[in-house]
Amino acid sequence: MNLVVLACAIGLLGAVGAKPSGHGAWQERFITDSQGRALILYGLNTSSSSKYSADGMPWIKQADVAAEYNTLGTDFVRYLIQWSDVEPEPGVYDDHYLAEVRQRIGWYQAQGYQVLLDMHQDVYGAAVGGNGAPGWVTDSGGLAATVQSPWEMTYVQPGVTHAYDEFWGTRTDHPEYQQQYVAAWTHVASYFARNNTVLGYDLMNEPWGGSVQGPAFETGPLAHLYQNAIDAIRTVDPNHWIFVEPEAATTNYGLPSALPKLDDPRTATPGAEARIGYAPHLYPAPIDSGGTYSGTDQYLTDRTLASWQTQVQRTAARMDAPVLMGEWGLDATQDGAHLYVDHVQTLLDTMMIGSAYWSSDPGSWSPWKAPGKPSDIADVLATAYPRAIAGQPVDFSYDKSTLELTMDWNDKVGVTGSTDVYLPPGDFPDGGDVQLNGDYKAKWDASRHILSLTVKATPGVTHHLVITPT
Ligand code: 9MR
């Protein structure tokens, strides 16, 4: 499948052109906090291990969350949950499981993080060789579902296609499956509705359409499920962000998405903005298949990055949604891996979007060699970034060790609080020196490595901030 996708990607990239265009006017929307500040979230996925552990919990202990902050300065986690753990039997929700999830959310809260709950699935569910859906919603039609290598190839096993077709309603035997998914989400959202550490909900990891693919899938059953889930979640939780992912098999490789604009019922309240975000992943084909970031692989990967930017901006504009990249990563022991991480971070900075790196699980893809023992890639991942911006972000860049941020500061109605910038100790051992056109107060938190700037609003003035190491 990778080769087919690669061939498509090459064809498409030839057609769209590869030059990054900067964020320009495309992104007028940002994820915002309760003070109205724009958030650039930065974190890891935790964790792949939850897919297979007996209790559905990730490998982390509380000390690992503290170690993550001290090593990487992250402020966000994409936290994996599974439908099979939420609803092991039809209509029976496991609140003990959700209480364990809540406890771990508390560990992140203690470090000042925000948590995105990701209803994870790969290859539908365990009964057909994947993870996610419980056995009681898995109808393989008795067809073969044999685990393949690479694992993504399992997606095209006949029993897996059958299971997806039953879920999406392509076959009509089980119209209740989707309703049960929506009901399970409604239960989760009702459980976490008043939890302020929860940023929101990622409705489905890397959706796959079974025998319905491409625009027919994204504008059909996928959009239908998303809208139903959004409507149902809003009956119990009017405030948290709801994130939707495109079909992964195309967009992960920089191809277009056809996902339509979705409606957020919260906008019925006067003054309330939609809180629906777009959460694509990025896995250029050469990187996804374990290649290096060098030679032809690097050339093709760079073309994919440029196309990914163009396509993500188009889709986000159509959906009128801010972007949060839910997954990216690679085998960091491969040649050029550090350069790839550096290039993707530069792209994310240019686009001013947050991201979650895949993944925290100790090993070759991870910033951890073993729990508490950083790998080489940790140094590259520990980057400077504005965590919260009290105004409208215009432009951002970080070129070790100069951080530049342009914004129309405080001219948005109702935005309060400071602009908080994380400065990694490796690049800023003694903090940062500030240059800024305007009156401001600076506060340096040496233990958290956060510089907070409170700026006197100057209507009509665009503020330009430069921070260099002290
Ligand atoms: O890295 C994960 C690998 O160890 C698993 O075998 C595989 C199947 O569950 O999933 C991998 O993680 C993928 C994630 O679940 C979805 N996006 C792509 C990730 C990397 O392939």
PDB file of C-alpha atoms in Angstrom, residues 108-312:
ATOM      1  CA  TYR A 108      -0.741  16.168  33.683  1.00  0.00           C
ATOM      2  CA  GLN A 109      -2.703  18.887  35.447  1.00  0.00           C
ATOM      3  CA  ALA A 110      -0.003  19.031  38.129  1.00  0.00           C
ATOM      4  CA  GLN A 111       2.499  19.917  35.374  1.00  0.00           C
ATOM      5  CA  GLY A 112       0.267  22.534  33.714  1.00  0.00           C
ATOM      6  CA  TYR A 113      -0.670  20.414  30.694  1.00  0.00           C
ATOM      7  CA  GLN A 114      -3.821  20.198  28.608  1.00  0.00           C
ATOM      8  CA  VAL A 115      -5.112  16.759  27.634  1.00  0.00           C
ATOM      9  CA  LEU A 116      -6.703  15.742  24.350  1.00  0.00           C
ATOM     10  CA  LEU A 117      -8.618  12.465  24.662  1.00  0.00           C
ATOM     11  CA  ASP A 118      -8.065  10.471  21.477  1.00  0.00           C
ATOM     12  CA  MET A 119     -10.474   7.599  20.790  1.00  0.00           C
ATOM     13  CA  HIS A 120      -7.820   5.461  19.219  1.00  0.00           C
ATOM     14  CA  GLN A 121      -8.228   2.702  16.682  1.00  0.00           C
ATOM     15  CA  ASP A 122      -5.900   0.999  14.246  1.00  0.00           C
ATOM     16  CA  VAL A 123      -7.361  -1.630  11.923  1.00  0.00           C
ATOM     17  CA  TYR A 124     -10.812  -1.394  13.529  1.00  0.00           C
ATOM     18  CA  GLY A 125     -10.445  -3.611  16.611  1.00  0.00           C
ATOM     19  CA  ALA A 126      -8.718  -6.514  18.318  1.00  0.00           C
ATOM     20  CA  ALA A 127     -11.144  -9.111  16.916  1.00  0.00           C
ATOM     21  CA  VAL A 128      -9.759  -8.421  13.400  1.00  0.00           C
ATOM     22  CA  GLY A 129      -6.108  -7.899  14.316  1.00  0.00           C
ATOM     23  CA  GLY A 130      -6.212  -4.236  15.338  1.00  0.00           C
ATOM     24  CA  ASN A 131      -7.238  -2.229  18.365  1.00  0.00           C
ATOM     25  CA  GLY A 132     -10.053   0.144  19.306  1.00  0.00           C
ATOM     26  CA  ALA A 133     -13.526  -1.287  18.798  1.00  0.00           C
ATOM     27  CA  PRO A 134     -14.884  -3.922  21.187  1.00  0.00           C
ATOM     28  CA  GLY A 135     -15.470  -7.454  19.910  1.00  0.00           C
ATOM     29  CA  TRP A 136     -19.242  -7.075  20.146  1.00  0.00           C
ATOM     30  CA  VAL A 137     -19.242  -4.408  17.372  1.00  0.00           C
ATOM     31  CA  THR A 138     -16.884  -6.346  15.131  1.00  0.00           C
ATOM     32  CA  ASP A 139     -18.532  -8.270  12.329  1.00  0.00           C
ATOM     33  CA  SER A 140     -15.891  -9.728  10.028  1.00  0.00           C
ATOM     34  CA  GLY A 141     -18.491 -11.733   8.142  1.00  0.00           C
ATOM     35  CA  GLY A 142     -16.343 -14.771   8.885  1.00  0.00           C
ATOM     36  CA  LEU A 143     -13.765 -13.508   6.372  1.00  0.00           C
ATOM     37  CA  ALA A 144     -10.001 -13.663   6.847  1.00  0.00           C
ATOM     38  CA  ALA A 145      -8.361 -10.974   8.994  1.00  0.00           C
ATOM     39  CA  THR A 146      -4.722 -11.977   9.314  1.00  0.00           C
ATOM     40  CA  VAL A 147      -2.220  -9.512  10.744  1.00  0.00           C
ATOM     41  CA  GLN A 148       0.196  -8.349   8.035  1.00  0.00           C
ATOM     42  CA  SER A 149       3.571  -6.668   7.979  1.00  0.00           C
ATOM     43  CA  PRO A 150       3.775  -3.706   7.782  1.00  0.00           C
ATOM     44  CA  TRP A 151       0.779  -3.504  10.091  1.00  0.00           C
ATOM     45  CA  GLU A 152      -1.090  -1.023   7.836  1.00  0.00           C
ATOM     46  CA  MET A 153      -1.518  -3.779   5.232  1.00  0.00           C
ATOM     47  CA  THR A 154      -3.940  -5.483   7.628  1.00  0.00           C
ATOM     48  CA  TYR A 155      -6.411  -2.711   6.738  1.00  0.00           C
ATOM     49  CA  VAL A 156      -7.117  -4.398   3.389  1.00  0.00           C
ATOM     50  CA  GLN A 157      -7.787  -7.883   4.759  1.00  0.00           C
ATOM     51  CA  PRO A 158     -11.336  -8.924   3.704  1.00  0.00           C
ATOM     52  CA  GLY A 159     -12.591  -9.450   7.274  1.00  0.00           C
ATOM     53  CA  VAL A 160     -11.365  -5.965   8.230  1.00  0.00           C
ATOM     54  CA  THR A 161     -13.105  -4.368   5.242  1.00  0.00           C
ATOM     55  CA  HIS A 162     -16.275  -6.204   6.221  1.00  0.00           C
ATOM     56  CA  ALA A 163     -16.040  -4.947   9.826  1.00  0.00           C
ATOM     57  CA  TYR A 164     -15.616  -1.318   8.671  1.00  0.00           C
ATOM     58  CA  ASP A 165     -18.452  -1.657   6.165  1.00  0.00           C
ATOM     59  CA  GLU A 166     -20.742  -2.850   8.923  1.00  0.00           C
ATOM     60  CA  PHE A 167     -19.709   0.070  11.127  1.00  0.00           C
ATOM     61  CA  TRP A 168     -20.075   2.750   8.462  1.00  0.00           C
ATOM     62  CA  GLY A 169     -23.414   1.441   7.254  1.00  0.00           C
ATOM     63  CA  THR A 170     -22.086   0.462   3.826  1.00  0.00           C
ATOM     64  CA  ARG A 171     -23.726  -2.833   4.714  1.00  0.00           C
ATOM     65  CA  THR A 172     -26.998  -2.523   6.558  1.00  0.00           C
ATOM     66  CA  ASP A 173     -26.890  -5.336   9.106  1.00  0.00           C
ATOM     67  CA  HIS A 174     -25.804  -3.187  12.044  1.00  0.00           C
ATOM     68  CA  PRO A 175     -27.153   0.379  11.880  1.00  0.00           C
ATOM     69  CA  GLU A 176     -26.796   0.458  15.680  1.00  0.00           C
ATOM     70  CA  TYR A 177     -22.974   0.309  15.647  1.00  0.00           C
ATOM     71  CA  GLN A 178     -22.485   4.001  14.858  1.00  0.00           C
ATOM     72  CA  GLN A 179     -25.155   5.022  17.329  1.00  0.00           C
ATOM     73  CA  GLN A 180     -23.315   3.048  19.985  1.00  0.00           C
ATOM     74  CA  TYR A 181     -20.055   4.832  19.129  1.00  0.00           C
ATOM     75  CA  VAL A 182     -21.801   8.197  19.480  1.00  0.00           C
ATOM     76  CA  ALA A 183     -23.382   7.087  22.769  1.00  0.00           C
ATOM     77  CA  ALA A 184     -19.987   5.946  24.092  1.00  0.00           C
ATOM     78  CA  TRP A 185     -18.500   9.360  23.252  1.00  0.00           C
ATOM     79  CA  THR A 186     -21.429  11.072  24.927  1.00  0.00           C
ATOM     80  CA  HIS A 187     -20.726   9.077  28.065  1.00  0.00           C
ATOM     81  CA  VAL A 188     -17.014  10.005  27.993  1.00  0.00           C
ATOM     82  CA  ALA A 189     -17.822  13.687  27.381  1.00  0.00           C
ATOM     83  CA  SER A 190     -20.345  13.720  30.176  1.00  0.00           C
ATOM     84  CA  TYR A 191     -17.726  12.192  32.509  1.00  0.00           C
ATOM     85  CA  PHE A 192     -15.108  14.854  31.646  1.00  0.00           C
ATOM     86  CA  ALA A 193     -17.376  17.833  30.879  1.00  0.00           C
ATOM     87  CA  ARG A 194     -16.252  19.815  33.937  1.00  0.00           C
ATOM     88  CA  ASN A 195     -12.582  18.783  33.833  1.00  0.00           C
ATOM     89  CA  ASN A 196     -10.593  21.912  32.941  1.00  0.00           C
ATOM     90  CA  THR A 197      -7.400  19.980  32.189  1.00  0.00           C
ATOM     91  CA  VAL A 198      -9.172  18.274  29.322  1.00  0.00           C
ATOM     92  CA  LEU A 199      -8.759  20.359  26.170  1.00  0.00           C
ATOM     93  CA  GLY A 200     -11.168  18.258  24.184  1.00  0.00           C
ATOM     94  CA  TYR A 201     -11.955  15.137  22.239  1.00  0.00           C
ATOM     95  CA  ASP A 202     -10.394  13.622  19.112  1.00  0.00           C
ATOM     96  CA  LEU A 203     -13.382  11.748  17.730  1.00  0.00           C
ATOM     97  CA  MET A 204     -11.590   8.950  15.843  1.00  0.00           C
ATOM     98  CA  ASN A 205      -7.960   8.111  15.216  1.00  0.00           C
ATOM     99  CA  GLU A 206      -6.990   7.734  11.536  1.00  0.00           C
ATOM    100  CA  PRO A 207     -10.398   6.905  10.073  1.00  0.00           C
ATOM    101  CA  TRP A 208     -10.541   4.253   7.346  1.00  0.00           C
ATOM    102  CA  GLY A 209     -13.556   3.767   5.090  1.00  0.00           C
ATOM    103  CA  GLY A 210     -13.447   0.048   4.365  1.00  0.00           C
ATOM    104  CA  SER A 211     -14.790  -0.333   0.834  1.00  0.00           C
ATOM    105  CA  VAL A 212     -15.784   3.363   0.601  1.00  0.00           C
ATOM    106  CA  GLN A 213     -12.750   5.572   0.178  1.00  0.00           C
ATOM    107  CA  GLY A 214     -11.671   9.136  -0.580  1.00  0.00           C
ATOM    108  CA  PRO A 215     -14.174  12.013  -0.914  1.00  0.00           C
ATOM    109  CA  ALA A 216     -17.111   9.572  -0.914  1.00  0.00           C
ATOM    110  CA  PHE A 217     -16.048   8.424   2.545  1.00  0.00           C
ATOM    111  CA  GLU A 218     -15.118  11.806   4.000  1.00  0.00           C
ATOM    112  CA  THR A 219     -18.199  13.679   2.782  1.00  0.00           C
ATOM    113  CA  GLY A 220     -20.460  10.649   3.410  1.00  0.00           C
ATOM    114  CA  PRO A 221     -20.286   8.288   6.399  1.00  0.00           C
ATOM    115  CA  LEU A 222     -17.363  10.027   8.112  1.00  0.00           C
ATOM    116  CA  ALA A 223     -18.918  13.510   8.090  1.00  0.00           C
ATOM    117  CA  HIS A 224     -22.253  11.986   9.098  1.00  0.00           C
ATOM    118  CA  LEU A 225     -20.713  10.233  12.135  1.00  0.00           C
ATOM    119  CA  TYR A 226     -18.774  13.349  13.129  1.00  0.00           C
ATOM    120  CA  GLN A 227     -21.838  15.595  12.979  1.00  0.00           C
ATOM    121  CA  ASN A 228     -23.895  13.110  15.001  1.00  0.00           C
ATOM    122  CA  ALA A 229     -21.130  12.809  17.606  1.00  0.00           C
ATOM    123  CA  ILE A 230     -20.680  16.604  17.826  1.00  0.00           C
ATOM    124  CA  ASP A 231     -24.427  17.148  18.248  1.00  0.00           C
ATOM    125  CA  ALA A 232     -24.631  14.459  20.941  1.00  0.00           C
ATOM    126  CA  ILE A 233     -21.528  15.627  22.834  1.00  0.00           C
ATOM    127  CA  ARG A 234     -22.854  19.185  22.906  1.00  0.00           C
ATOM    128  CA  THR A 235     -25.926  18.014  24.835  1.00  0.00           C
ATOM    129  CA  VAL A 236     -23.643  17.133  27.755  1.00  0.00           C
ATOM    130  CA  ASP A 237     -20.551  19.287  27.179  1.00  0.00           C
ATOM    131  CA  PRO A 238     -20.967  22.717  25.597  1.00  0.00           C
ATOM    132  CA  ASN A 239     -17.400  23.896  26.038  1.00  0.00           C
ATOM    133  CA  HIS A 240     -14.586  21.471  25.267  1.00  0.00           C
ATOM    134  CA  TRP A 241     -12.951  21.451  21.845  1.00  0.00           C
ATOM    135  CA  ILE A 242     -13.942  18.669  19.461  1.00  0.00           C
ATOM    136  CA  PHE A 243     -11.314  17.582  16.928  1.00  0.00           C
ATOM    137  CA  VAL A 244     -11.904  15.677  13.737  1.00  0.00           C
ATOM    138  CA  GLU A 245      -9.409  13.797  11.618  1.00  0.00           C
ATOM    139  CA  PRO A 246      -9.482  13.299   7.865  1.00  0.00           C
ATOM    140  CA  GLU A 247      -9.056   9.953   6.150  1.00  0.00           C
ATOM    141  CA  ALA A 248      -5.514   9.034   7.137  1.00  0.00           C
ATOM    142  CA  ALA A 249      -4.498   6.950   4.137  1.00  0.00           C
ATOM    143  CA  THR A 250      -4.405  10.071   1.963  1.00  0.00           C
ATOM    144  CA  THR A 251      -3.830  13.087   4.193  1.00  0.00           C
ATOM    145  CA  ASN A 252      -0.965  11.527   6.194  1.00  0.00           C
ATOM    146  CA  TYR A 253       0.972  11.601   2.929  1.00  0.00           C
ATOM    147  CA  GLY A 254       0.109  15.170   1.941  1.00  0.00           C
ATOM    148  CA  LEU A 255      -2.864  14.392  -0.293  1.00  0.00           C
ATOM    149  CA  PRO A 256      -6.091  16.451  -0.176  1.00  0.00           C
ATOM    150  CA  SER A 257      -8.989  15.927   2.222  1.00  0.00           C
ATOM    151  CA  ALA A 258     -12.644  16.416   1.291  1.00  0.00           C
ATOM    152  CA  LEU A 259     -13.846  16.775   4.887  1.00  0.00           C
ATOM    153  CA  PRO A 260     -16.678  19.352   4.891  1.00  0.00           C
ATOM    154  CA  LYS A 261     -17.402  22.117   7.387  1.00  0.00           C
ATOM    155  CA  LEU A 262     -19.141  20.730  10.451  1.00  0.00           C
ATOM    156  CA  ASP A 263     -21.592  22.643  12.612  1.00  0.00           C
ATOM    157  CA  ASP A 264     -21.068  23.289  16.278  1.00  0.00           C
ATOM    158  CA  PRO A 265     -24.405  23.646  18.124  1.00  0.00           C
ATOM    159  CA  ARG A 266     -22.703  25.852  20.751  1.00  0.00           C
ATOM    160  CA  THR A 267     -22.839  28.754  18.247  1.00  0.00           C
ATOM    161  CA  ALA A 268     -26.597  28.939  18.911  1.00  0.00           C
ATOM    162  CA  THR A 269     -25.605  30.785  22.107  1.00  0.00           C
ATOM    163  CA  PRO A 270     -25.046  34.468  21.235  1.00  0.00           C
ATOM    164  CA  GLY A 271     -21.313  35.286  21.156  1.00  0.00           C
ATOM    165  CA  ALA A 272     -20.174  31.650  21.388  1.00  0.00           C
ATOM    166  CA  GLU A 273     -17.673  30.610  18.732  1.00  0.00           C
ATOM    167  CA  ALA A 274     -17.486  27.134  17.226  1.00  0.00           C
ATOM    168  CA  ARG A 275     -14.953  24.890  18.938  1.00  0.00           C
ATOM    169  CA  ILE A 276     -14.286  22.340  16.249  1.00  0.00           C
ATOM    170  CA  GLY A 277     -10.650  21.716  15.347  1.00  0.00           C
ATOM    171  CA  TYR A 278      -8.980  19.920  12.457  1.00  0.00           C
ATOM    172  CA  ALA A 279      -6.422  17.319  13.591  1.00  0.00           C
ATOM    173  CA  PRO A 280      -4.539  15.720  10.663  1.00  0.00           C
ATOM    174  CA  HIS A 281      -1.437  13.531  10.953  1.00  0.00           C
ATOM    175  CA  LEU A 282       1.786  13.677   8.969  1.00  0.00           C
ATOM    176  CA  TYR A 283       3.736  10.607   7.851  1.00  0.00           C
ATOM    177  CA  PRO A 284       5.501  11.153   4.495  1.00  0.00           C
ATOM    178  CA  ALA A 285       5.639   7.748   2.745  1.00  0.00           C
ATOM    179  CA  PRO A 286       9.445   7.308   2.860  1.00  0.00           C
ATOM    180  CA  ILE A 287       9.480   8.142   6.581  1.00  0.00           C
ATOM    181  CA  ASP A 288       6.425   5.993   7.327  1.00  0.00           C
ATOM    182  CA  SER A 289       8.078   2.967   5.790  1.00  0.00           C
ATOM    183  CA  GLY A 290      11.168   3.389   7.960  1.00  0.00           C
ATOM    184  CA  GLY A 291      13.350   5.128   5.365  1.00  0.00           C
ATOM    185  CA  THR A 292      16.058   7.679   5.971  1.00  0.00           C
ATOM    186  CA  TYR A 293      15.826  11.429   5.561  1.00  0.00           C
ATOM    187  CA  SER A 294      18.489  11.590   2.901  1.00  0.00           C
ATOM    188  CA  GLY A 295      18.855  11.415  -0.880  1.00  0.00           C
ATOM    189  CA  THR A 296      15.684  10.636  -2.849  1.00  0.00           C
ATOM    190  CA  ASP A 297      13.745   9.874   0.352  1.00  0.00           C
ATOM    191  CA  GLN A 298      14.529  13.354   1.615  1.00  0.00           C
ATOM    192  CA  TYR A 299      13.524  14.951  -1.683  1.00  0.00           C
ATOM    193  CA  LEU A 300      10.189  13.101  -1.687  1.00  0.00           C
ATOM    194  CA  THR A 301       9.631  13.848   2.000  1.00  0.00           C
ATOM    195  CA  ASP A 302      10.244  17.564   1.460  1.00  0.00           C
ATOM    196  CA  ARG A 303       7.733  17.575  -1.399  1.00  0.00           C
ATOM    197  CA  THR A 304       5.230  15.876   0.916  1.00  0.00           C
ATOM    198  CA  LEU A 305       5.800  18.485   3.653  1.00  0.00           C
ATOM    199  CA  ALA A 306       5.077  21.289   1.199  1.00  0.00           C
ATOM    200  CA  SER A 307       1.973  19.572  -0.124  1.00  0.00           C
ATOM    201  CA  TRP A 308       0.800  18.709   3.407  1.00  0.00           C
ATOM    202  CA  GLN A 309       0.967  22.392   4.344  1.00  0.00           C
ATOM    203  CA  THR A 310      -1.023  23.457   1.295  1.00  0.00           C
ATOM    204  CA  GLN A 311      -3.672  20.787   1.779  1.00  0.00           C
ATOM    205  CA  VAL A 312      -4.049  21.302   5.533  1.00  0.00           C
TER     206      VAL A 312
END
